[in-house]
Amino acid sequence: MRRRLAALYPRWWRDRYRDEFEALLDDAPPRWTDGFDILKEALPMRVRSLNSWQIAGGCAVLGAMFALTGSYALPRRFVSSAVIQPVGDSLMGDRAIRVTRQVLSTGSLAPVIVRNGLYEEMRKSAPLEDVVSRMRKDIRIGSVLKSRGPAGGAMSLSFEYVDPAKARATVRDLSEQLAAQTGAHLIDGPNLPDQPVFPNRRTIAMAGVLAGALLGMAGARLARASSARKAT
Amino acid sequence: MNDPSLLVLSSLAEGDKHGYAIMTDIEQFAGVRLGPGTLYGAITRLEERGMIRPVRTGDRRQPYAITPQGREVLREQLTALEKAVRTGLRRLRQA
């Protein structure tokens, strides 16, 4: 075991000291602390033998691995969307604003929350008004540009949630309310999302690479400063 | 200079020794058992700074000798330490 740990020393050190170090290990009775003692010396020596770019590169890879592993602990969130085609000017100007307010009102959203079993954890501890406020942040209502062909002048409605099936059911529920109030009809969706919009693993991995590289550079500087202190 | 290096120089001030002999000598005169990593970390640094040098041998157990520079550094360090010890003891007696 102690001999295997000696392999952690950098090559220049092993070329110079390995034989006599192993002779010492053969002579000295083993102690349980020896492994830590060898690691404590060998690892900083190994790191000091690398240049800053090698250290930063290694830490960047480790950072990406840690970040990606951590991202799997985050709850995934999915977005389901639908496009609604109005009849005439039923979703234009002030009328569109009025209809949107109506859809986002507590009286409209509270039954949707209960019907679709949304925010069950939050509902155990928070008043329904708070849950409705939370839901409003997860709903997006916007207009579809005329340049998008047959959907021009239409409205898009999307909802972001941890359960893709519930996200779709909620969008369908809200769309039906909208259609009932305005006579509009669904022309697209709601879709069942298969890919989450959060967490964005590519962004998280890049953040891990950056954080790892920066920490690696800082660690290399600290190791060199520590080495310089030992030299005095 | 850190403590393991000082202990290794103190051990070699008596005469040439290989790693295990240094380890047991330090254990006897200082009551400290240096681990193999700590001992060879100190040996590596002392040799790099020219304070000790390897003695030619045909054995795997490599003996080391203290150099004149090593003796000088050891003398300075021990003198400073002795002054600190004397001052501390005197103040303890006065308290």
GROMACS .gro file of C-alpha atoms in nm:
model
  327
    1MET     CA    1   0.000   0.000   0.000
    2ARG     CA    2   0.272   0.248   0.102
    3ARG     CA    3   0.476   0.149  -0.207
    4ARG     CA    4   0.174   0.212  -0.430
    5LEU     CA    5   0.127   0.557  -0.281
    6ALA     CA    6   0.488   0.637  -0.365
    7ALA     CA    7   0.381   0.624  -0.732
    8LEU     CA    8   0.194   0.951  -0.668
    9TYR     CA    9   0.523   1.141  -0.648
   10PRO     CA   10   0.624   1.316  -0.973
   11ARG     CA   11   0.853   1.129  -1.212
   12TRP     CA   12   1.165   1.339  -1.141
   13TRP     CA   13   1.128   1.260  -0.770
   14ARG     CA   14   1.077   0.886  -0.828
   15ASP     CA   15   1.379   0.872  -1.059
   16ARG     CA   16   1.591   1.031  -0.787
   17TYR     CA   17   1.455   0.895  -0.456
   18ARG     CA   18   1.237   0.588  -0.523
   19ASP     CA   19   1.493   0.316  -0.437
   20GLU     CA   20   1.603   0.471  -0.108
   21PHE     CA   21   1.244   0.565  -0.019
   22GLU     CA   22   1.138   0.202  -0.066
   23ALA     CA   23   1.437   0.092   0.145
   24LEU     CA   24   1.303   0.321   0.421
   25LEU     CA   25   0.954   0.171   0.385
   26ASP     CA   26   1.108  -0.178   0.414
   27ASP     CA   27   1.293  -0.081   0.735
   28ALA     CA   28   1.032   0.134   0.912
   29PRO     CA   29   0.746  -0.048   1.086
   30PRO     CA   30   0.421   0.055   0.913
   31ARG     CA   31   0.178   0.291   1.086
   32TRP     CA   32  -0.180   0.368   0.988
   33THR     CA   33  -0.088   0.735   0.942
   34ASP     CA   34   0.184   0.661   0.685
   35GLY     CA   35  -0.057   0.667   0.390
   36PHE     CA   36  -0.179   1.018   0.477
   37ASP     CA   37   0.177   1.127   0.546
   38ILE     CA   38   0.291   1.018   0.199
   39LEU     CA   39  -0.018   1.171   0.030
   40LYS     CA   40   0.038   1.501   0.213
   41GLU     CA   41   0.384   1.531   0.059
   42ALA     CA   42   0.337   1.360  -0.276
   43LEU     CA   43   0.023   1.539  -0.400
   44PRO     CA   44   0.147   1.900  -0.355
   45MET     CA   45   0.478   1.792  -0.512
   46ARG     CA   46   0.290   1.641  -0.805
   47VAL     CA   47   0.078   1.957  -0.846
   48ARG     CA   48   0.386   2.182  -0.826
   49SER     CA   49   0.547   1.980  -1.106
   50LEU     CA   50   0.258   2.071  -1.339
   51ASN     CA   51   0.240   2.406  -1.515
   52SER     CA   52  -0.051   2.644  -1.448
   53TRP     CA   53  -0.228   2.550  -1.773
   54GLN     CA   54  -0.217   2.179  -1.690
   55ILE     CA   55  -0.357   2.246  -1.343
   56ALA     CA   56  -0.627   2.477  -1.479
   57GLY     CA   57  -0.717   2.221  -1.748
   58GLY     CA   58  -0.747   1.935  -1.497
   59CYS     CA   59  -0.955   2.148  -1.262
   60ALA     CA   60  -1.178   2.261  -1.552
   61VAL     CA   61  -1.258   1.896  -1.634
   62LEU     CA   62  -1.326   1.823  -1.267
   63GLY     CA   63  -1.541   2.138  -1.242
   64ALA     CA   64  -1.751   2.030  -1.542
   65MET     CA   65  -1.796   1.681  -1.391
   66PHE     CA   66  -1.902   1.820  -1.051
   67ALA     CA   67  -2.139   2.072  -1.212
   68LEU     CA   68  -2.300   1.810  -1.436
   69THR     CA   69  -2.337   1.567  -1.146
   70GLY     CA   70  -2.492   1.844  -0.933
   71SER     CA   71  -2.731   1.940  -1.215
   72TYR     CA   72  -2.899   1.600  -1.186
   73ALA     CA   73  -3.007   1.695  -0.833
   74LEU     CA   74  -3.198   1.999  -0.967
   75PRO     CA   75  -3.568   1.954  -1.052
   76ARG     CA   76  -3.629   1.947  -1.428
   77ARG     CA   77  -3.881   2.191  -1.572
   78PHE     CA   78  -4.078   2.150  -1.894
   79VAL     CA   79  -4.269   2.398  -2.108
   80SER     CA   80  -4.584   2.307  -2.296
   81SER     CA   81  -4.721   2.557  -2.551
   82ALA     CA   82  -5.028   2.611  -2.761
   83VAL     CA   83  -5.128   2.859  -3.030
   84ILE     CA   84  -5.483   2.996  -3.034
   85GLN     CA   85  -5.643   3.147  -3.343
   86PRO     CA   86  -5.890   3.426  -3.262
   87VAL     CA   87  -6.213   3.489  -3.452
   88GLY     CA   88  -6.209   3.835  -3.608
   89ASP     CA   89  -6.076   4.093  -3.361
   90SER     CA   90  -6.167   3.891  -3.052
   91LEU     CA   91  -5.804   3.894  -2.934
   92MET     CA   92  -5.693   4.238  -3.049
   93GLY     CA   93  -5.598   4.551  -2.850
   94ASP     CA   94  -5.780   4.623  -2.525
   95ARG     CA   95  -5.987   4.310  -2.561
   96ALA     CA   96  -5.673   4.094  -2.563
   97ILE     CA   97  -5.551   4.263  -2.243
   98ARG     CA   98  -5.890   4.215  -2.079
   99VAL     CA   99  -5.905   3.848  -2.175
  100THR     CA  100  -5.547   3.789  -2.055
  101ARG     CA  101  -5.629   3.949  -1.717
  102GLN     CA  102  -5.936   3.731  -1.691
  103VAL     CA  103  -5.738   3.413  -1.763
  104LEU     CA  104  -5.470   3.509  -1.510
  105SER     CA  105  -5.718   3.605  -1.236
  106THR     CA  106  -5.731   3.411  -0.912
  107GLY     CA  107  -6.087   3.305  -0.988
  108SER     CA  108  -5.970   3.145  -1.312
  109LEU     CA  109  -5.636   2.996  -1.200
  110ALA     CA  110  -5.739   2.855  -0.860
  111PRO     CA  111  -5.971   2.590  -1.011
  112VAL     CA  112  -5.703   2.504  -1.271
  113ILE     CA  113  -5.451   2.445  -0.992
  114VAL     CA  114  -5.689   2.217  -0.804
  115ARG     CA  115  -5.814   2.032  -1.117
  116ASN     CA  116  -5.464   1.957  -1.241
  117GLY     CA  117  -5.304   1.885  -0.902
  118LEU     CA  118  -5.041   2.160  -0.943
  119TYR     CA  119  -4.794   2.284  -0.676
  120GLU     CA  120  -4.904   2.016  -0.430
  121GLU     CA  121  -4.610   2.071  -0.191
  122MET     CA  122  -4.656   2.449  -0.187
  123ARG     CA  123  -5.030   2.418  -0.130
  124LYS     CA  124  -4.963   2.230   0.195
  125SER     CA  125  -4.793   2.530   0.353
  126ALA     CA  126  -4.889   2.844   0.157
  127PRO     CA  127  -5.226   3.021   0.101
  128LEU     CA  128  -5.386   2.966  -0.238
  129GLU     CA  129  -5.328   3.330  -0.336
  130ASP     CA  130  -4.949   3.272  -0.308
  131VAL     CA  131  -4.977   2.958  -0.518
  132VAL     CA  132  -5.169   3.152  -0.783
  133SER     CA  133  -4.899   3.422  -0.784
  134ARG     CA  134  -4.638   3.152  -0.834
  135MET     CA  135  -4.837   3.004  -1.122
  136ARG     CA  136  -4.868   3.343  -1.295
  137LYS     CA  137  -4.486   3.353  -1.313
  138ASP     CA  138  -4.489   3.018  -1.492
  139ILE     CA  139  -4.744   3.125  -1.756
  140ARG     CA  140  -4.646   3.311  -2.074
  141ILE     CA  141  -4.903   3.470  -2.300
  142GLY     CA  142  -4.793   3.648  -2.615
  143SER     CA  143  -4.887   3.725  -2.970
  144VAL     CA  144  -4.760   3.527  -3.269
  145LEU     CA  145  -4.615   3.746  -3.542
  146LYS     CA  146  -4.804   3.770  -3.871
  147SER     CA  147  -4.490   3.658  -4.051
  148ARG     CA  148  -4.547   3.311  -3.912
  149GLY     CA  149  -4.793   3.228  -4.188
  150PRO     CA  150  -5.134   3.091  -4.104
  151ALA     CA  151  -5.082   3.154  -3.730
  152GLY     CA  152  -5.039   3.529  -3.792
  153GLY     CA  153  -5.235   3.739  -3.541
  154ALA     CA  154  -5.274   3.441  -3.309
  155MET     CA  155  -5.189   3.413  -2.942
  156SER     CA  156  -4.939   3.179  -2.785
  157LEU     CA  157  -4.988   3.037  -2.437
  158SER     CA  158  -4.727   2.837  -2.252
  159PHE     CA  159  -4.681   2.698  -1.904
  160GLU     CA  160  -4.361   2.583  -1.733
  161TYR     CA  161  -4.382   2.302  -1.477
  162VAL     CA  162  -4.186   2.008  -1.331
  163ASP     CA  163  -4.427   1.749  -1.475
  164PRO     CA  164  -4.455   1.758  -1.857
  165ALA     CA  165  -4.796   1.585  -1.861
  166LYS     CA  166  -4.939   1.832  -1.608
  167ALA     CA  167  -4.786   2.120  -1.806
  168ARG     CA  168  -4.972   2.004  -2.117
  169ALA     CA  169  -5.299   1.942  -1.930
  170THR     CA  170  -5.279   2.292  -1.780
  171VAL     CA  171  -5.218   2.459  -2.116
  172ARG     CA  172  -5.514   2.268  -2.260
  173ASP     CA  173  -5.730   2.378  -1.965
  174LEU     CA  174  -5.631   2.745  -2.002
  175SER     CA  175  -5.671   2.734  -2.381
  176GLU     CA  176  -6.022   2.596  -2.348
  177GLN     CA  177  -6.109   2.879  -2.107
  178LEU     CA  178  -5.971   3.129  -2.355
  179ALA     CA  179  -6.161   2.970  -2.641
  180ALA     CA  180  -6.484   2.966  -2.441
  181GLN     CA  181  -6.454   3.340  -2.368
  182THR     CA  182  -6.353   3.457  -2.716
  183GLY     CA  183  -6.468   3.193  -2.959
  184ALA     CA  184  -6.103   3.134  -3.056
  185HIS     CA  185  -5.984   2.783  -3.135
  186LEU     CA  186  -5.662   2.587  -3.087
  187ILE     CA  187  -5.453   2.562  -3.402
  188ASP     CA  188  -5.134   2.417  -3.252
  189GLY     CA  189  -5.060   2.214  -2.942
  190PRO     CA  190  -5.054   2.185  -2.657
  191ASN     CA  191  -4.745   1.972  -2.698
  192LEU     CA  192  -4.609   1.714  -2.456
  193PRO     CA  193  -4.252   1.838  -2.395
  194ASP     CA  194  -3.985   1.566  -2.398
  195GLN     CA  195  -3.685   1.791  -2.328
  196PRO     CA  196  -3.664   2.009  -2.014
  197VAL     CA  197  -3.595   2.382  -2.044
  198PHE     CA  198  -3.417   2.369  -1.705
  199PRO     CA  199  -3.155   2.277  -1.602
  200ASN     CA  200  -2.959   2.375  -1.912
  201ARG     CA  201  -2.675   2.123  -1.876
  202ARG     CA  202  -2.459   2.281  -2.145
  203THR     CA  203  -2.461   2.616  -1.960
  204ILE     CA  204  -2.404   2.443  -1.626
  205ALA     CA  205  -2.110   2.243  -1.769
  206MET     CA  206  -1.957   2.560  -1.912
  207ALA     CA  207  -1.996   2.733  -1.575
  208GLY     CA  208  -1.826   2.431  -1.413
  209VAL     CA  209  -1.538   2.449  -1.664
  210LEU     CA  210  -1.492   2.820  -1.596
  211ALA     CA  211  -1.515   2.788  -1.217
  212GLY     CA  212  -1.280   2.486  -1.221
  213ALA     CA  213  -1.024   2.664  -1.437
  214LEU     CA  214  -1.031   2.975  -1.215
  215LEU     CA  215  -1.004   2.769  -0.896
  216GLY     CA  216  -0.722   2.567  -1.053
  217MET     CA  217  -0.526   2.881  -1.139
  218ALA     CA  218  -0.583   3.019  -0.788
  219GLY     CA  219  -0.483   2.681  -0.636
  220ALA     CA  220  -0.165   2.672  -0.845
  221ARG     CA  221  -0.072   3.020  -0.722
  222LEU     CA  222  -0.141   2.921  -0.359
  223ALA     CA  223   0.065   2.601  -0.394
  224ARG     CA  224   0.356   2.801  -0.536
  225ALA     CA  225   0.326   3.060  -0.257
  226SER     CA  226   0.326   2.778   0.000
  227SER     CA  227   0.630   2.625  -0.169
  228ALA     CA  228   0.808   2.961  -0.159
  229ARG     CA  229   0.728   2.994   0.214
  230LYS     CA  230   0.876   2.651   0.282
  231ALA     CA  231   1.188   2.754   0.092
  232THR     CA  232   1.255   3.042   0.334
  233MET     CA  233   1.297   2.654   0.784
  234ASN     CA  234   1.027   2.419   0.909
  235ASP     CA  235   1.060   2.174   1.200
  236PRO     CA  236   1.120   1.847   1.007
  237SER     CA  237   1.411   2.009   0.820
  238LEU     CA  238   1.558   2.136   1.148
  239LEU     CA  239   1.526   1.792   1.304
  240VAL     CA  240   1.693   1.623   1.004
  241LEU     CA  241   1.984   1.871   1.011
  242SER     CA  242   2.019   1.819   1.387
  243SER     CA  243   2.034   1.444   1.333
  244LEU     CA  244   2.295   1.470   1.058
  245ALA     CA  245   2.506   1.713   1.263
  246GLU     CA  246   2.616   1.405   1.457
  247GLY     CA  247   2.726   1.212   1.145
  248ASP     CA  248   2.610   1.060   0.817
  249LYS     CA  249   2.285   0.861   0.832
  250HIS     CA  250   2.038   0.698   0.595
  251GLY     CA  251   1.661   0.758   0.607
  252TYR     CA  252   1.561   0.500   0.868
  253ALA     CA  253   1.859   0.590   1.091
  254ILE     CA  254   1.754   0.958   1.075
  255MET     CA  255   1.395   0.859   1.161
  256THR     CA  256   1.493   0.653   1.470
  257ASP     CA  257   1.750   0.911   1.585
  258ILE     CA  258   1.490   1.191   1.574
  259GLU     CA  259   1.246   0.969   1.761
  260GLN     CA  260   1.505   0.920   2.034
  261PHE     CA  261   1.631   1.276   2.082
  262ALA     CA  262   1.309   1.469   2.005
  263GLY     CA  263   1.035   1.216   2.084
  264VAL     CA  264   0.886   1.278   1.740
  265ARG     CA  265   0.829   1.010   1.479
  266LEU     CA  266   0.850   1.166   1.133
  267GLY     CA  267   0.641   0.979   0.877
  268PRO     CA  268   0.819   0.853   0.564
  269GLY     CA  269   0.657   1.122   0.347
  270THR     CA  270   0.748   1.404   0.586
  271LEU     CA  271   1.105   1.276   0.624
  272TYR     CA  272   1.168   1.249   0.252
  273GLY     CA  273   0.992   1.582   0.189
  274ALA     CA  274   1.246   1.741   0.424
  275ILE     CA  275   1.537   1.549   0.267
  276THR     CA  276   1.427   1.658  -0.082
  277ARG     CA  277   1.408   2.026   0.018
  278LEU     CA  278   1.737   2.021   0.211
  279GLU     CA  279   1.922   1.860  -0.078
  280GLU     CA  280   1.771   2.109  -0.326
  281ARG     CA  281   1.903   2.395  -0.108
  282GLY     CA  282   2.245   2.238  -0.071
  283MET     CA  283   2.220   2.186   0.305
  284ILE     CA  284   2.272   1.810   0.283
  285ARG     CA  285   2.432   1.587   0.020
  286PRO     CA  286   2.410   1.215  -0.058
  287VAL     CA  287   2.711   1.007   0.040
  288ARG     CA  288   2.835   0.757  -0.218
  289THR     CA  289   2.725   0.403  -0.130
  290GLY     CA  290   2.647   0.072  -0.296
  291ASP     CA  291   2.347   0.013  -0.069
  292ARG     CA  292   1.979   0.097  -0.137
  293ARG     CA  293   1.987   0.280   0.197
  294GLN     CA  294   2.123   0.615   0.087
  295PRO     CA  295   2.320   0.796   0.360
  296TYR     CA  296   2.326   1.177   0.376
  297ALA     CA  297   2.581   1.420   0.515
  298ILE     CA  298   2.527   1.775   0.633
  299THR     CA  299   2.712   2.037   0.424
  300PRO     CA  300   2.897   2.341   0.565
  301GLN     CA  301   2.605   2.555   0.450
  302GLY     CA  302   2.367   2.321   0.633
  303ARG     CA  303   2.575   2.350   0.952
  304GLU     CA  304   2.569   2.728   0.926
  305VAL     CA  305   2.190   2.739   0.880
  306LEU     CA  306   2.140   2.490   1.165
  307ARG     CA  307   2.361   2.699   1.396
  308GLU     CA  308   2.164   3.015   1.314
  309GLN     CA  309   1.829   2.844   1.363
  310LEU     CA  310   1.925   2.676   1.691
  311THR     CA  311   2.076   2.998   1.826
  312ALA     CA  312   1.753   3.185   1.751
  313LEU     CA  313   1.554   2.901   1.905
  314GLU     CA  314   1.778   2.894   2.213
  315LYS     CA  315   1.727   3.268   2.264
  316ALA     CA  316   1.350   3.224   2.239
  317VAL     CA  317   1.359   2.929   2.483
  318ARG     CA  318   1.574   3.118   2.737
  319THR     CA  319   1.348   3.423   2.720
  320GLY     CA  320   1.036   3.211   2.759
  321LEU     CA  321   1.175   3.021   3.058
  322ARG     CA  322   1.295   3.341   3.227
  323ARG     CA  323   0.953   3.499   3.189
  324LEU     CA  324   0.787   3.188   3.326
  325ARG     CA  325   1.010   3.205   3.637
  326GLN     CA  326   0.930   3.575   3.683
  327ALA     CA  327   0.554   3.527   3.653
   0.00000   0.00000   0.00000
